[in-house]
Structure formats: structure tokens, C-alpha cells
Coordinates of N, CA and C in Angstrom, one line a residue:
X344 N 58.8 3.2 -137.8 CA 57.7 2.1 -137.7 C 58.3 0.8 -137.2
X345 N 57.6 0.2 -136.3 CA 58.1 -1.1 -135.7 C 57.1 -2.2 -136.1
X346 N 57.6 -3.4 -136.5 CA 56.8 -4.5 -136.6 C 56.3 -5.0 -135.3
X347 N 55.1 -5.3 -135.1 CA 54.6 -5.7 -133.8 C 55.3 -6.9 -133.3
X348 N 55.8 -7.8 -134.1 CA 56.6 -9.0 -133.6 C 57.8 -8.6 -132.9
X349 N 58.4 -7.4 -133.3 CA 59.6 -7.0 -132.6 C 59.4 -6.4 -131.2
X350 N 58.1 -6.2 -130.9 CA 57.8 -5.6 -129.6 C 57.3 -6.7 -128.6
X351 N 57.1 -7.9 -129.1 CA 56.5 -9.0 -128.3 C 57.5 -9.8 -127.5
X352 N 57.1 -10.2 -126.3 CA 57.9 -11.2 -125.6 C 57.3 -12.6 -125.9
X353 N 56.0 -12.6 -126.2 CA 55.3 -13.9 -126.5 C 54.0 -13.6 -127.2
X354 N 53.6 -14.5 -128.1 CA 52.3 -14.5 -128.8 C 51.8 -15.9 -128.8
X355 N 50.5 -16.1 -128.4 CA 50.0 -17.5 -128.2 C 48.5 -17.6 -128.4
X356 N 48.2 -18.7 -129.1 CA 46.7 -19.0 -129.2 C 46.2 -19.6 -127.9
X357 N 44.9 -19.4 -127.8 CA 44.2 -19.9 -126.6 C 43.8 -21.4 -126.6
X358 N 43.2 -21.8 -125.6 CA 42.8 -23.2 -125.5 C 41.6 -23.6 -126.4
X359 N 41.7 -24.8 -126.9 CA 40.6 -25.4 -127.7 C 39.7 -26.2 -126.9
X360 N 40.0 -26.3 -125.6 CA 39.2 -27.2 -124.7 C 37.7 -26.7 -124.6
X361 N 36.8 -27.6 -124.7 CA 35.4 -27.3 -124.5 C 35.1 -26.7 -123.1
X362 N 34.4 -25.7 -123.1 CA 34.1 -25.0 -121.8 C 32.6 -25.1 -121.5
X363 N 32.3 -24.9 -120.2 CA 30.9 -24.9 -119.7 C 30.8 -23.9 -118.5
X364 N 29.6 -23.7 -118.1 CA 29.4 -22.8 -116.9 C 29.6 -23.7 -115.7
X365 N 30.7 -23.6 -115.1 CA 31.1 -24.4 -113.9 C 32.0 -23.6 -113.0
X366 N 31.5 -22.7 -112.2 CA 32.3 -21.7 -111.4 C 33.4 -22.4 -110.6
X367 N 33.3 -23.7 -110.3 CA 34.3 -24.3 -109.4 C 35.6 -24.6 -110.3
X368 N 35.5 -24.5 -111.6 CA 36.6 -24.7 -112.5 C 37.3 -23.4 -112.9
X369 N 38.3 -23.5 -113.8 CA 39.0 -22.3 -114.2 C 38.3 -21.5 -115.2
X370 N 38.1 -20.2 -115.0 CA 37.4 -19.3 -116.0 C 38.2 -19.2 -117.3
X371 N 37.5 -19.1 -118.4 CA 38.1 -18.9 -119.7 C 37.4 -17.8 -120.4
X372 N 38.2 -16.8 -120.8 CA 37.7 -15.7 -121.6 C 37.5 -16.0 -123.0
X373 N 36.3 -15.6 -123.6 CA 35.9 -15.9 -124.9 C 35.7 -14.6 -125.7
X374 N 35.3 -14.7 -126.9 CA 35.1 -13.4 -127.7 C 34.1 -12.5 -127.1
X375 N 32.9 -12.9 -126.5 CA 32.0 -12.0 -125.9 C 32.6 -11.2 -124.8
X376 N 33.6 -11.8 -124.1 CA 34.3 -11.1 -123.0 C 35.3 -10.0 -123.5
X377 N 35.5 -10.0 -124.8 CA 36.6 -9.1 -125.3 C 36.0 -8.1 -126.3
X378 N 34.9 -8.4 -126.9 CA 34.4 -7.7 -128.1 C 34.1 -6.2 -127.9
X379 N 33.9 -5.8 -126.6 CA 33.5 -4.4 -126.4 C 34.7 -3.5 -126.2
X380 N 36.0 -4.0 -126.4 CA 37.2 -3.2 -126.3 C 37.7 -3.2 -124.9
X381 N 36.9 -3.7 -123.9 CA 37.3 -3.8 -122.5 C 36.9 -5.2 -122.1
X382 N 37.7 -5.7 -121.1 CA 37.3 -7.1 -120.6 C 36.0 -7.0 -119.8
X383 N 35.1 -7.9 -120.2 CA 33.9 -8.1 -119.5 C 33.9 -9.5 -118.8
X384 N 33.9 -9.5 -117.5 CA 34.1 -10.7 -116.8 C 32.7 -11.4 -116.4
X385 N 31.7 -10.9 -117.0 CA 30.4 -11.5 -116.8 C 30.2 -12.7 -117.8
X386 N 29.3 -13.5 -117.5 CA 29.0 -14.7 -118.4 C 30.2 -15.5 -118.8
X387 N 31.0 -15.8 -117.8 CA 32.2 -16.6 -118.0 C 31.9 -18.1 -118.2
X388 N 32.7 -18.8 -118.9 CA 32.7 -20.2 -119.0 C 34.0 -20.8 -118.4
X389 N 34.0 -22.1 -118.1 CA 35.0 -22.7 -117.4 C 35.4 -24.0 -117.9
X390 N 36.6 -24.5 -117.5 CA 37.1 -25.8 -117.9 C 38.2 -26.2 -116.8
X391 N 38.5 -27.5 -116.9 CA 39.6 -28.0 -116.0 C 40.9 -28.1 -116.8
X392 N 42.0 -27.7 -116.2 CA 43.3 -27.6 -116.8 C 44.4 -28.2 -116.0
X393 N 45.4 -28.7 -116.6 CA 46.6 -29.2 -115.9 C 47.4 -28.0 -115.5
X394 N 48.4 -28.3 -114.6 CA 49.3 -27.2 -114.2 C 50.1 -26.7 -115.4
X395 N 50.5 -27.6 -116.3 CA 51.3 -27.2 -117.4 C 50.4 -26.2 -118.3
X396 N 49.2 -26.5 -118.5 CA 48.3 -25.6 -119.3 C 48.1 -24.3 -118.6
X397 N 48.0 -24.3 -117.3 CA 47.8 -23.1 -116.5 C 49.0 -22.2 -116.7
X398 N 50.2 -22.8 -116.6 CA 51.5 -22.1 -116.7 C 51.6 -21.4 -118.1
X399 N 51.1 -22.1 -119.1 CA 51.3 -21.7 -120.5 C 50.3 -20.6 -120.9
X400 N 49.0 -20.8 -120.4 CA 47.9 -20.0 -120.9 C 47.3 -19.0 -119.9
X401 N 47.8 -18.9 -118.7 CA 47.3 -18.0 -117.7 C 47.5 -16.6 -118.1
X402 N 46.5 -15.7 -118.0 CA 46.7 -14.3 -118.3 C 47.3 -13.5 -117.1
X403 N 47.9 -12.4 -117.5 CA 48.4 -11.5 -116.4 C 48.2 -10.1 -116.9
X404 N 48.3 -9.2 -115.9 CA 48.0 -7.7 -116.2 C 49.0 -7.3 -117.3
X405 N 48.5 -6.5 -118.3 CA 49.3 -6.0 -119.4 C 49.2 -6.9 -120.6
X406 N 48.7 -8.1 -120.6 CA 48.5 -8.9 -121.8 C 47.4 -8.2 -122.6
X407 N 47.6 -8.4 -123.9 CA 46.6 -7.9 -124.9 C 45.9 -9.1 -125.5
X408 N 44.6 -9.2 -125.4 CA 43.8 -10.3 -126.0 C 43.2 -9.7 -127.3
X409 N 43.5 -10.5 -128.4 CA 43.0 -10.0 -129.7 C 42.2 -11.1 -130.3
X410 N 41.0 -10.7 -130.9 CA 40.1 -11.6 -131.6 C 40.8 -12.0 -133.0
X411 N 41.1 -13.2 -133.2 CA 41.7 -13.6 -134.4 C 40.8 -14.2 -135.5
X412 N 39.6 -14.7 -135.1 CA 38.7 -15.3 -136.0 C 37.3 -15.1 -135.7
X413 N 36.5 -14.7 -136.7 CA 35.1 -14.4 -136.5 C 34.3 -14.3 -137.8
X414 N 33.0 -14.6 -137.8 CA 32.2 -14.4 -139.0 C 32.1 -12.9 -139.3
X415 N 32.2 -12.0 -138.3 CA 32.1 -10.6 -138.5 C 33.5 -10.0 -138.7
X416 N 33.8 -9.5 -139.9 CA 35.1 -8.9 -140.2 C 35.4 -7.8 -139.3
X417 N 34.4 -7.0 -138.8 CA 34.6 -5.9 -137.9 C 35.2 -6.3 -136.6
X418 N 34.9 -7.5 -136.2 CA 35.4 -8.0 -134.9 C 36.8 -8.5 -134.9
X419 N 37.2 -9.0 -136.1 CA 38.6 -9.5 -136.1 C 39.6 -8.4 -135.9
X420 N 40.6 -8.7 -135.0 CA 41.6 -7.7 -134.7 C 41.2 -6.8 -133.6
X421 N 39.9 -6.8 -133.1 CA 39.5 -6.0 -131.9 C 40.2 -6.7 -130.7
X422 N 40.5 -5.8 -129.7 CA 41.3 -6.3 -128.6 C 40.9 -5.7 -127.3
X423 N 41.5 -6.2 -126.2 CA 41.2 -5.6 -124.9 C 42.5 -5.9 -124.0
X424 N 42.8 -5.0 -123.2 CA 44.0 -5.1 -122.3 C 43.5 -5.8 -121.0
X425 N 44.3 -6.7 -120.6 CA 44.0 -7.4 -119.3 C 44.5 -6.6 -118.2
X426 N 43.7 -6.4 -117.2 CA 44.1 -5.8 -115.9 C 44.2 -6.9 -114.9
X427 N 44.3 -6.5 -113.6 CA 44.4 -7.5 -112.6 C 43.1 -8.3 -112.5
X428 N 43.3 -9.6 -112.6 CA 42.2 -10.6 -112.6 C 42.0 -11.1 -111.2
X429 N 40.7 -11.4 -110.8 CA 40.5 -11.9 -109.4 C 41.0 -13.3 -109.2
X430 N 41.2 -14.1 -110.2 CA 41.7 -15.5 -110.1 C 42.4 -15.9 -111.4
X431 N 43.1 -17.0 -111.4 CA 43.8 -17.5 -112.6 C 42.7 -17.7 -113.7
X432 N 43.0 -17.1 -114.8 CA 42.1 -17.0 -115.9 C 42.8 -17.3 -117.2
X433 N 42.2 -18.2 -118.1 CA 42.8 -18.5 -119.4 C 41.9 -17.9 -120.5
X434 N 42.2 -18.2 -121.7 CA 41.5 -17.6 -122.9 C 41.3 -18.7 -123.9
X435 N 40.3 -18.5 -124.7 CA 39.8 -19.5 -125.7 C 40.6 -19.4 -127.0
X436 N 40.4 -20.4 -127.9 CA 41.2 -20.5 -129.1 C 41.0 -19.5 -130.2
X437 N 39.8 -18.8 -130.2 CA 39.6 -17.8 -131.2 C 40.3 -16.4 -130.8
X438 N 41.0 -16.5 -129.7 CA 41.7 -15.3 -129.2 C 43.2 -15.6 -129.3
X439 N 44.0 -14.5 -129.4 CA 45.5 -14.6 -129.4 C 45.9 -13.7 -128.2
X440 N 46.9 -14.2 -127.5 CA 47.4 -13.3 -126.4 C 48.7 -12.7 -126.9
X441 N 48.8 -11.4 -126.7 CA 50.1 -10.7 -127.1 C 50.7 -10.2 -125.7
X442 N 51.9 -10.6 -125.5 CA 52.6 -10.2 -124.2 C 53.8 -9.3 -124.6
X443 N 53.8 -8.1 -124.0 CA 54.9 -7.2 -124.4 C 55.9 -7.0 -123.2
X444 N 57.0 -6.5 -123.6 CA 58.0 -6.0 -122.5 C 57.4 -4.7 -122.0
X445 N 56.9 -4.7 -120.8 CA 56.2 -3.5 -120.3 C 57.2 -2.4 -120.0
X446 N 58.5 -2.6 -120.0 CA 59.4 -1.6 -119.8 C 59.6 -0.7 -121.1
X447 N 59.1 -1.3 -122.2 CA 59.2 -0.6 -123.5 C 57.9 -0.2 -124.1
X448 N 56.9 -1.0 -123.8 CA 55.6 -0.8 -124.5 C 54.4 -0.7 -123.5
X449 N 53.6 0.3 -123.8 CA 52.3 0.4 -123.0 C 51.3 -0.3 -123.8
X450 N 50.7 -1.4 -123.3 CA 49.8 -2.2 -124.1 C 48.5 -1.4 -124.5
X451 N 48.2 -0.4 -123.7 CA 47.0 0.5 -124.1 C 47.4 1.3 -125.4
X452 N 48.6 1.7 -125.5 CA 49.0 2.4 -126.7 C 48.9 1.5 -128.0
X453 N 49.3 0.2 -127.8 CA 49.1 -0.7 -128.9 C 47.6 -1.0 -129.2
X454 N 46.8 -1.1 -128.1 CA 45.4 -1.3 -128.3 C 44.8 -0.2 -129.1
X455 N 45.1 1.1 -128.8 CA 44.5 2.2 -129.5 C 45.1 2.3 -130.9
X456 N 46.4 1.9 -131.0 CA 47.0 2.0 -132.3 C 46.4 1.0 -133.3
X457 N 46.0 -0.2 -132.8 CA 45.4 -1.2 -133.7 C 44.0 -0.8 -134.1
X458 N 43.4 0.1 -133.4 CA 42.0 0.5 -133.8 C 42.0 1.7 -134.7
X459 N 43.2 2.3 -134.9 CA 43.4 3.5 -135.8 C 43.0 3.0 -137.2
X460 N 42.4 4.0 -138.0 CA 41.8 3.6 -139.3 C 42.7 2.9 -140.2
X461 N 44.0 3.3 -140.3 CA 44.9 2.6 -141.2 C 45.2 1.2 -140.8
X462 N 45.3 1.0 -139.5 CA 45.6 -0.3 -139.0 C 44.4 -1.2 -139.2
X463 N 43.2 -0.7 -139.0 CA 41.9 -1.4 -139.1 C 41.8 -1.9 -140.6
X464 N 42.1 -1.0 -141.5 CA 42.0 -1.4 -142.9 C 43.0 -2.6 -143.2
X465 N 44.2 -2.5 -142.7 CA 45.2 -3.5 -142.9 C 44.7 -4.8 -142.4
X466 N 44.2 -4.8 -141.1 CA 43.7 -6.0 -140.5 C 42.6 -6.6 -141.3
X467 N 41.7 -5.8 -141.7 CA 40.5 -6.3 -142.5 C 40.9 -6.9 -143.8
X468 N 41.9 -6.3 -144.5 CA 42.4 -6.8 -145.8 C 43.0 -8.2 -145.5
X469 N 43.8 -8.3 -144.5 CA 44.5 -9.6 -144.2 C 43.5 -10.7 -143.8
X470 N 42.4 -10.3 -143.1 CA 41.5 -11.3 -142.5 C 40.4 -11.7 -143.4
X471 N 40.1 -10.8 -144.4 CA 38.9 -11.0 -145.2 C 38.9 -12.3 -145.9
X472 N 37.8 -13.0 -145.9 CA 37.7 -14.4 -146.5 C 36.3 -14.5 -147.2
X473 N 36.3 -15.4 -148.2 CA 35.1 -15.6 -148.9 C 34.4 -16.9 -148.3
X474 N 35.0 -17.5 -147.3 CA 34.4 -18.7 -146.7 C 33.4 -18.5 -145.6
X475 N 33.3 -17.2 -145.2 CA 32.3 -16.9 -144.2 C 32.9 -16.7 -142.8
X476 N 34.2 -17.2 -142.6 CA 34.9 -17.0 -141.4 C 36.2 -16.3 -141.7
X477 N 36.3 -15.1 -141.1 CA 37.5 -14.3 -141.3 C 38.6 -14.5 -140.2
X478 N 39.8 -14.7 -140.7 CA 40.9 -15.0 -139.8 C 42.1 -14.2 -140.0
X479 N 42.8 -13.9 -138.9 CA 44.2 -13.4 -139.0 C 45.1 -14.2 -138.1
X480 N 46.2 -14.6 -138.6 CA 47.1 -15.5 -137.8 C 48.2 -14.8 -137.1
X481 N 49.0 -15.6 -136.3 CA 50.0 -15.0 -135.5 C 51.1 -14.3 -136.3
X482 N 51.5 -14.9 -137.5 CA 52.5 -14.3 -138.3 C 52.0 -13.0 -138.9
X483 N 50.8 -12.9 -139.3 CA 50.2 -11.7 -139.9 C 50.2 -10.6 -138.8
X484 N 49.8 -11.0 -137.6 CA 49.8 -10.0 -136.5 C 51.2 -9.5 -136.2
X485 N 52.2 -10.4 -136.2 CA 53.6 -10.0 -135.9 C 54.1 -9.0 -137.0
X486 N 53.5 -9.1 -138.2 CA 53.9 -8.3 -139.3 C 53.3 -6.9 -139.4
X487 N 52.2 -6.7 -138.5 CA 51.6 -5.4 -138.5 C 52.6 -4.3 -138.0
X488 N 52.5 -3.1 -138.6 CA 53.5 -2.1 -138.2 C 52.8 -1.0 -137.4
X489 N 53.6 -0.5 -136.5 CA 53.1 0.5 -135.5 C 54.1 1.5 -135.2
X490 N 53.8 2.8 -135.3 CA 54.7 3.9 -134.8 C 54.8 3.8 -133.3
X491 N 56.0 3.8 -132.8 CA 56.2 3.6 -131.4 C 57.1 4.7 -130.8
X492 N 56.6 5.7 -130.2 CA 57.4 6.7 -129.5 C 58.0 6.2 -128.2
X493 N 58.8 6.9 -127.5 CA 59.3 6.5 -126.2 C 58.1 6.2 -125.2
X494 N 58.4 5.4 -124.2 CA 57.3 4.9 -123.3 C 56.6 6.1 -122.6
X495 N 57.3 7.1 -122.2 CA 56.7 8.2 -121.5 C 55.7 8.9 -122.5
X496 N 56.1 9.0 -123.8 CA 55.2 9.6 -124.8 C 54.0 8.8 -125.0
X497 N 54.2 7.4 -125.1 CA 53.1 6.5 -125.2 C 52.0 6.7 -124.2
X498 N 52.5 6.8 -122.9 CA 51.6 7.0 -121.8 C 50.9 8.3 -121.9
X499 N 51.5 9.3 -122.3 CA 50.9 10.7 -122.4 C 49.8 10.6 -123.5
X500 N 50.1 9.9 -124.6 CA 49.1 9.8 -125.7 C 47.9 9.0 -125.2
X501 N 48.1 7.9 -124.4 CA 47.0 7.1 -123.9 C 46.2 8.0 -122.9
X502 N 46.8 8.8 -122.1 CA 46.0 9.6 -121.2 C 45.1 10.6 -121.9
X503 N 45.7 11.1 -123.0 CA 44.9 12.1 -123.8 C 43.7 11.4 -124.5
X504 N 43.9 10.2 -125.0 CA 42.8 9.4 -125.6 C 41.8 9.1 -124.5
X505 N 42.2 8.6 -123.4 CA 41.2 8.3 -122.3 C 40.4 9.5 -121.9
X506 N 41.1 10.6 -121.8 CA 40.4 11.9 -121.4 C 39.4 12.3 -122.5
X507 N 39.7 12.1 -123.7 CA 38.8 12.4 -124.8 C 37.6 11.4 -124.7
X508 N 37.8 10.2 -124.5 CA 36.7 9.2 -124.4 C 35.8 9.5 -123.2
X509 N 36.4 10.0 -122.1 CA 35.6 10.3 -120.9 C 34.7 11.5 -121.2
X510 N 35.2 12.5 -122.0 CA 34.4 13.7 -122.4 C 33.3 13.2 -123.3
X511 N 33.6 12.3 -124.2 CA 32.5 11.8 -125.1 C 31.4 11.1 -124.3
X512 N 31.9 10.3 -123.4 CA 30.9 9.5 -122.5 C 30.0 10.5 -121.7
X513 N 30.7 11.6 -121.2 CA 30.0 12.6 -120.4 C 29.0 13.3 -121.3
X514 N 29.4 13.7 -122.5 CA 28.5 14.4 -123.4 C 27.3 13.6 -123.8
X515 N 27.6 12.3 -124.1 CA 26.6 11.3 -124.5 C 25.5 11.2 -123.3
X516 N 26.0 11.1 -122.1 CA 25.1 11.1 -120.9 C 24.3 12.3 -120.8
X517 N 24.9 13.5 -121.0 CA 24.2 14.7 -120.9 C 23.1 14.8 -122.0
X518 N 23.5 14.4 -123.2 CA 22.5 14.4 -124.3 C 21.3 13.5 -124.0
X519 N 21.6 12.3 -123.4 CA 20.5 11.4 -123.1 C 19.6 12.0 -122.1
X520 N 20.2 12.7 -121.1 CA 19.4 13.3 -120.0 C 18.6 14.5 -120.6
X521 N 19.2 15.2 -121.6 CA 18.5 16.3 -122.2 C 17.3 15.8 -123.0
X522 N 17.4 14.7 -123.7 CA 16.3 14.1 -124.5 C 15.2 13.7 -123.6
X523 N 15.6 13.1 -122.5 CA 14.5 12.7 -121.5 C 13.8 13.9 -121.0
X524 N 14.5 15.0 -120.7 CA 13.9 16.3 -120.2 C 13.0 16.9 -121.3
X525 N 13.4 16.8 -122.6 CA 12.6 17.3 -123.6 C 11.3 16.6 -123.7
X526 N 11.3 15.3 -123.5 CA 10.1 14.4 -123.5 C 9.2 14.9 -122.4
X527 N 9.7 15.1 -121.2 CA 8.9 15.6 -120.1 C 8.3 17.0 -120.3
X528 N 9.2 17.8 -121.0 CA 8.7 19.2 -121.3 C 7.5 19.1 -122.3
X529 N 7.6 18.3 -123.3 CA 6.6 18.1 -124.2 C 5.3 17.7 -123.5
X530 N 5.3 16.8 -122.6 CA 4.1 16.4 -121.9 C 3.6 17.6 -121.0
X531 N 4.5 18.4 -120.5 CA 4.1 19.5 -119.6 C 3.4 20.6 -120.5
X532 N 4.0 20.8 -121.7 CA 3.4 21.8 -122.6 C 2.0 21.4 -123.1
X533 N 1.8 20.1 -123.4 CA 0.5 19.6 -123.8 C -0.5 19.8 -122.6
X534 N 0.0 19.5 -121.4 CA -0.9 19.6 -120.3 C -1.3 21.0 -120.1
X535 N -0.4 22.0 -120.2 CA -0.7 23.4 -120.1 C -1.6 23.9 -121.2
X536 N -1.4 23.3 -122.4 CA -2.3 23.7 -123.5 C -3.7 23.4 -123.3
X537 N -3.9 22.2 -122.7 CA -5.3 21.7 -122.5 C -5.9 22.4 -121.2
X538 N -5.1 23.0 -120.4 CA -5.6 23.8 -119.3 C -5.7 25.3 -119.7
X539 N -5.4 25.6 -120.9 CA -5.5 27.0 -121.3 C -4.4 27.9 -120.7
X540 N -3.2 27.4 -120.4 CA -2.3 28.2 -119.6 C -1.1 28.6 -120.5
X541 N -1.1 28.3 -121.8 CA 0.0 28.7 -122.7 C 0.0 30.2 -123.0
X542 N -1.2 30.8 -123.2 CA -1.4 32.2 -123.6 C -2.3 32.8 -122.6
X543 N -2.3 34.2 -122.5 CA -3.2 34.9 -121.6 C -4.7 34.6 -122.0
X544 N -5.5 34.3 -121.1 CA -6.9 33.8 -121.4 C -7.9 34.9 -121.0
X545 N -8.9 35.0 -121.9 CA -10.1 35.8 -121.5 C -10.8 35.0 -120.4
X546 N -11.1 35.7 -119.3 CA -11.8 35.0 -118.1 C -13.1 34.3 -118.5
X547 N -13.7 34.8 -119.6 CA -14.9 34.2 -120.1 C -14.7 32.9 -120.9
X548 N -13.4 32.7 -121.3 CA -13.1 31.5 -122.2 C -13.2 30.2 -121.3
X549 N -13.7 29.2 -121.9 CA -13.7 27.9 -121.3 C -12.3 27.2 -121.4
X550 N -11.8 26.6 -120.4 CA -10.6 25.8 -120.5 C -10.8 24.7 -121.5
X551 N -9.8 24.3 -122.2 CA -10.0 23.2 -123.2 C -10.6 21.9 -122.6
X552 N -10.1 21.6 -121.4 CA -10.6 20.4 -120.8 C -12.1 20.5 -120.5
X553 N -12.6 21.7 -120.1 CA -14.0 21.9 -119.9 C -14.8 21.8 -121.2
X554 N -14.2 22.4 -122.2 CA -14.8 22.4 -123.6 C -15.0 21.0 -124.1
X555 N -14.0 20.2 -123.9 CA -14.0 18.8 -124.4 C -15.1 18.0 -123.6
X556 N -15.2 18.2 -122.3 CA -16.2 17.5 -121.5 C -17.6 18.0 -122.0
X557 N -17.8 19.3 -122.3 CA -19.1 19.7 -122.7 C -19.5 19.1 -124.0
X558 N -18.5 19.0 -125.0 CA -18.8 18.4 -126.3 C -19.2 17.0 -126.1
X559 N -18.5 16.3 -125.3 CA -18.8 14.9 -125.0 C -20.2 14.7 -124.5
X560 N -20.6 15.6 -123.5 CA -21.9 15.6 -122.9 C -23.0 15.9 -123.9
X561 N -22.7 16.9 -124.8 CA -23.7 17.2 -125.8 C -24.0 16.1 -126.8
X562 N -22.9 15.4 -127.2 CA -23.0 14.3 -128.1 C -23.8 13.1 -127.4
X563 N -23.5 12.9 -126.2 CA -24.2 11.8 -125.5 C -25.7 12.1 -125.3
X564 N -26.0 13.4 -125.2 CA -27.4 13.8 -124.9 C -28.2 13.9 -126.2
X565 N -27.5 14.1 -127.4 CA -28.2 14.3 -128.6 C -29.0 13.0 -129.1
X566 N -30.2 13.1 -129.6 CA -31.0 11.9 -130.0 C -30.3 11.2 -131.2
X567 N -30.2 9.9 -131.2 CA -29.6 9.2 -132.3 C -30.6 8.9 -133.3
X568 N -30.3 9.2 -134.6 CA -31.1 8.9 -135.7 C -31.1 7.4 -136.1
X569 N -32.2 6.7 -136.1 CA -32.3 5.3 -136.4 C -32.6 5.1 -137.9
X570 N -31.8 4.3 -138.5 CA -32.0 4.0 -139.9 C -31.9 2.5 -140.1
X571 N -33.1 1.8 -139.9 CA -33.1 0.4 -140.1 C -33.3 0.0 -141.5
X572 N -33.5 -1.3 -141.8 CA -33.8 -1.8 -143.1 C -35.0 -1.2 -143.7
X573 N -36.1 -1.0 -142.9 CA -37.3 -0.5 -143.4 C -37.1 1.0 -144.0
X574 N -36.4 1.7 -143.2 CA -36.2 3.1 -143.6 C -35.4 3.2 -144.9
X575 N -34.5 2.3 -145.0 CA -33.6 2.3 -146.2 C -34.5 1.9 -147.4
X576 N -35.4 0.9 -147.3 CA -36.2 0.5 -148.4 C -37.2 1.6 -148.8
X577 N -37.8 2.3 -147.8 CA -38.7 3.4 -148.1 C -38.0 4.5 -148.9
X578 N -36.7 4.8 -148.5 CA -35.9 5.8 -149.3 C -35.7 5.3 -150.7
X579 N -35.4 4.0 -150.9 CA -35.2 3.5 -152.2 C -36.4 3.6 -153.1
X580 N -37.6 3.2 -152.5 CA -38.8 3.2 -153.2 C -39.2 4.6 -153.6
X581 N -39.0 5.6 -152.7 CA -39.3 7.0 -153.0 C -38.5 7.4 -154.1
X582 N -37.2 7.0 -154.2 CA -36.3 7.4 -155.2 C -36.8 6.8 -156.6
X583 N -37.3 5.6 -156.5 CA -37.7 4.9 -157.8 C -39.0 5.6 -158.4
X584 N -39.9 6.2 -157.6 CA -41.1 6.8 -158.1 C -40.8 8.2 -158.7
X585 N -39.7 8.7 -158.4 CA -39.4 10.1 -158.9 C -39.0 10.0 -160.4

């Protein structure tokens, strides 16, 4: 087992600078851009930074962004690996950037390792708070332990995990399409039932649709019985005389 701190080249908190939607400024990744386990570059916010800040906080491919603070305990410790970014991009203060020696560590292996059940329990125990905001700090992150095989084996394990996720996504898509098909089949079965096409029919039988129309027509043609106040009073008087 290795302490995560022994695998890091750098660990750093993000910027506390207030951000806004201003595409002409530098984009800043926030918790919503990380929470799904993959980077989501939609709905970015931006801020202006000095060159010193850019040099210190700019992200690069292979960095691991980890949520360090949130009201939801389930989100704390969730992470995403940074891939090639279209422009210089920084990250907000509720995130921590983990930078590894990529000659020794596959960041995707660490990403999946941190989501493993035992690691999740450890993170949640460390982060749990009664104040309503759950936090994990850089020292606690560096103390997390991870089994680390050789780099080639890490990559092989990552490929297997990715392949399993692809199969799950494919099966989920097939299940969704099957449910939609079942819905259409239900509609088709009902339509056939009302046309009398589900079972062999006696040629003299009326189709259900014709039968329904005939019933409606008969109801419409039937004389309606009128029962006004006078009729009700007569009935009451007749009952009283008995």
C-alpha cells in the first residue's frame, strides 16, 4: 500500500477569486464541472488572473481534480481526470488539484481507486461534519492509502474498468430502447383488441369499435326520463298516503 502523498508531485487548492460568466476571461472549473466523474466544460464561469496565478493554478492533462468540500457527503472526494483542455483553465477553491508523476502513476487508476468502496468509506469518515459542510483537507488526502501495481498493470486494470462501463452503458441503452418498444407494443395490442384482431373472429361478430359506436348511438337515441321538482313531490306525497 502507498500513501497518496508519496505518489504526488504537487497538491494544491484552487482559487478563491469570485467568478462570473465572462467568456473573454479565463475559465474556472467548479464543483458542477467535476461532480459527474468526468469533466463537463459546459456552464463555465470566468475570472481575470495574473501571470503568476496562471502559472500556479493552470490545469494540464493528467491532473486529478477532487472535490474537497460540500454539503453533500457523497460528493466529497469525488474526482475527475483532466484531459487536454481547449484553453488555459483554472479551478475553484472547493477543489484540490492532484498532480502525479505520470511515469509512475496512471491518474485514471487513482480515480477509480478512490471510488472503491473501502476508499469511499475512509473519505466519508474523514470528511463527515456536524456543521452541515463536509470537508477533507490536503493532509488527509495525502494520507489516503492505495494499492499501486506497476504502471503497465495499472493501465490494464483501467482498460478493463472502462470496458465494463461501456458494456453497462450499452446494456442500459438497450434496456431503455426495449422499454420504449414495449410501450409501443402495448398500444398496438390495444388497437388490435379493439379491432377484434387478437383472436379468430366469427364473421358475424361485430368489431369492438363498431359495437362501441352502436352503444353510443343507442344511448343518444333513447328518451331521457325527466324528473323535476313536481315529479319528486308527487312521489313523496304518494308515499305519505300509503
